[in-house]
């Protein structure tokens, strides 16, 4: 990767909760800065046209989230080697959050997918 990573956003939508077993904490980069070094084992699941999630078919790890028409590739923060220096910056789709946990109210909370966390240039 040749570009900076965006701060982490916690997505609480039903699709992310089902994909991960909890909420998804993801960073992101611009696709132009990302290069996949090895695609062996990577599988994509398209849950609606143009939107897909990448996972490892060997170990089952959730890895990527992509709007195929967008400029961003979201990356599951827990899949990255440490240290990254990333911080949680916002919660999205809070209206769909599980009823068994509380969101960190010190961070911005969006009931839908809107947020103000920008991708680095």
Short mmCIF file of C-alpha atoms in Angstrom, two decimals:
data_model
loop_
_atom_site.label_atom_id
_atom_site.label_comp_id
_atom_site.label_asym_id
_atom_site.label_seq_id
_atom_site.Cartn_x
_atom_site.Cartn_y
_atom_site.Cartn_z
CA UNK A 1 0.00 0.00 0.00
CA UNK A 2 1.38 3.38 -0.98
CA UNK A 3 -1.16 5.66 0.70
CA UNK A 4 -2.29 6.47 4.19
CA UNK A 5 -5.11 4.64 5.93
CA UNK A 6 -8.31 6.33 7.06
CA UNK A 7 -9.17 6.23 10.77
CA UNK A 8 -11.36 3.27 11.75
CA UNK A 9 -15.14 3.41 11.44
CA UNK A 10 -17.34 0.94 13.30
CA UNK A 11 -20.22 -0.22 11.12
CA UNK A 12 -23.19 -1.68 12.98
CA UNK A 13 -25.39 -2.50 9.97
CA UNK A 14 -27.08 -5.87 9.88
CA UNK A 15 -24.96 -7.05 6.93
CA UNK A 16 -21.68 -6.24 8.70
CA UNK A 17 -22.89 -7.80 11.95
CA UNK A 18 -23.77 -11.02 10.14
CA UNK A 19 -20.52 -11.04 8.14
CA UNK A 20 -18.32 -10.55 11.19
CA UNK A 21 -20.38 -11.94 14.06
CA UNK A 22 -20.29 -8.50 15.72
CA UNK A 23 -19.85 -5.00 14.29
CA UNK A 24 -17.15 -4.34 11.70
CA UNK A 25 -14.24 -2.04 12.50
CA UNK A 26 -12.71 -0.99 9.19
CA UNK A 27 -10.10 1.39 7.94
CA UNK A 28 -9.87 2.28 4.24
CA UNK A 29 -7.59 3.47 1.51
CA UNK A 30 -8.03 4.70 -2.02
CA UNK A 31 -8.01 1.80 -4.49
CA UNK A 32 -5.23 3.47 -6.49
CA UNK A 33 -2.90 3.04 -3.49
CA UNK A 34 -3.74 -0.61 -2.84
CA UNK A 35 -2.01 -3.58 -4.42
CA UNK A 36 -3.04 -7.12 -3.53
CA UNK A 37 0.16 -9.14 -3.39
CA UNK A 38 -1.43 -12.58 -3.30
CA UNK A 39 -5.02 -13.45 -4.21
CA UNK A 40 -4.77 -17.14 -3.32
CA UNK A 41 -7.54 -17.98 -0.88
CA UNK A 42 -9.35 -14.67 -1.35
CA UNK A 43 -13.05 -15.06 -2.09
CA UNK A 44 -15.62 -12.36 -2.69
CA UNK A 45 -19.25 -12.44 -1.64
CA UNK A 46 -21.57 -9.99 -3.39
CA UNK A 47 -24.52 -9.30 -1.13
CA UNK A 48 -26.09 -6.80 -3.53
CA UNK A 49 -25.09 -5.68 -7.02
CA UNK A 50 -21.87 -3.67 -6.92
CA UNK A 51 -21.18 -4.29 -3.20
CA UNK A 52 -18.97 -7.12 -2.07
CA UNK A 53 -17.07 -8.46 0.91
CA UNK A 54 -13.75 -10.25 0.66
CA UNK A 55 -12.75 -13.06 2.99
CA UNK A 56 -10.09 -15.74 3.28
CA UNK A 57 -11.48 -19.11 2.27
CA UNK A 58 -8.65 -20.83 4.16
CA UNK A 59 -9.03 -19.29 7.62
CA UNK A 60 -12.39 -17.50 7.29
CA UNK A 61 -11.09 -14.03 8.17
CA UNK A 62 -13.13 -11.02 7.06
CA UNK A 63 -10.77 -8.85 5.01
CA UNK A 64 -12.32 -6.30 2.63
CA UNK A 65 -15.47 -4.37 1.83
CA UNK A 66 -15.87 -2.76 -1.56
CA UNK A 67 -18.31 -0.69 -3.56
CA UNK A 68 -17.03 -1.75 -6.98
CA UNK A 69 -17.90 1.68 -8.47
CA UNK A 70 -16.28 3.68 -5.65
CA UNK A 71 -12.72 4.90 -5.10
CA UNK A 72 -12.39 3.35 -1.63
CA UNK A 73 -11.42 -0.14 -0.45
CA UNK A 74 -12.36 -0.77 3.17
CA UNK A 75 -10.05 -3.08 5.10
CA UNK A 76 -10.98 -4.95 8.27
CA UNK A 77 -8.78 -3.25 10.87
CA UNK A 78 -8.27 -6.47 12.82
CA UNK A 79 -6.70 -8.13 9.77
CA UNK A 80 -3.74 -5.72 9.68
CA UNK A 81 -0.37 -6.32 11.27
CA UNK A 82 0.33 -4.08 14.25
CA UNK A 83 1.24 -1.42 15.05
CA UNK A 84 -0.85 0.70 12.71
CA UNK A 85 -1.54 3.66 14.97
CA UNK A 86 -5.18 3.65 13.90
CA UNK A 87 -7.94 5.04 16.12
CA UNK A 88 -11.69 4.50 16.12
CA UNK A 89 -13.26 7.70 14.74
CA UNK A 90 -17.01 7.10 14.33
CA UNK A 91 -19.94 4.70 14.50
CA UNK A 92 -22.30 4.26 11.54
CA UNK A 93 -25.64 2.48 11.12
CA UNK A 94 -26.20 2.79 14.86
CA UNK A 95 -29.92 2.24 14.29
CA UNK A 96 -29.08 -1.38 13.36
CA UNK A 97 -26.66 -2.03 16.24
CA UNK A 98 -27.03 -5.20 18.29
CA UNK A 99 -28.94 -4.84 21.54
CA UNK A 100 -26.21 -6.56 23.58
CA UNK A 101 -23.59 -3.76 23.53
CA UNK A 102 -23.26 0.00 23.95
CA UNK A 103 -21.67 2.42 21.50
CA UNK A 104 -18.88 4.73 22.66
CA UNK A 105 -20.80 8.00 23.02
CA UNK A 106 -17.58 10.04 22.98
CA UNK A 107 -17.36 9.41 19.20
CA UNK A 108 -19.66 10.68 16.46
CA UNK A 109 -22.65 8.36 16.01
CA UNK A 110 -24.68 8.19 12.79
CA UNK A 111 -27.98 6.34 12.59
CA UNK A 112 -27.32 5.67 8.90
CA UNK A 113 -24.12 5.39 6.86
CA UNK A 114 -23.26 9.08 6.79
CA UNK A 115 -20.03 10.22 8.45
CA UNK A 116 -17.43 12.95 8.12
CA UNK A 117 -14.29 10.77 8.34
CA UNK A 118 -12.33 11.53 5.19
CA UNK A 119 -10.07 9.30 3.14
CA UNK A 120 -6.49 10.60 3.14
CA UNK A 121 -5.32 12.06 -0.16
#
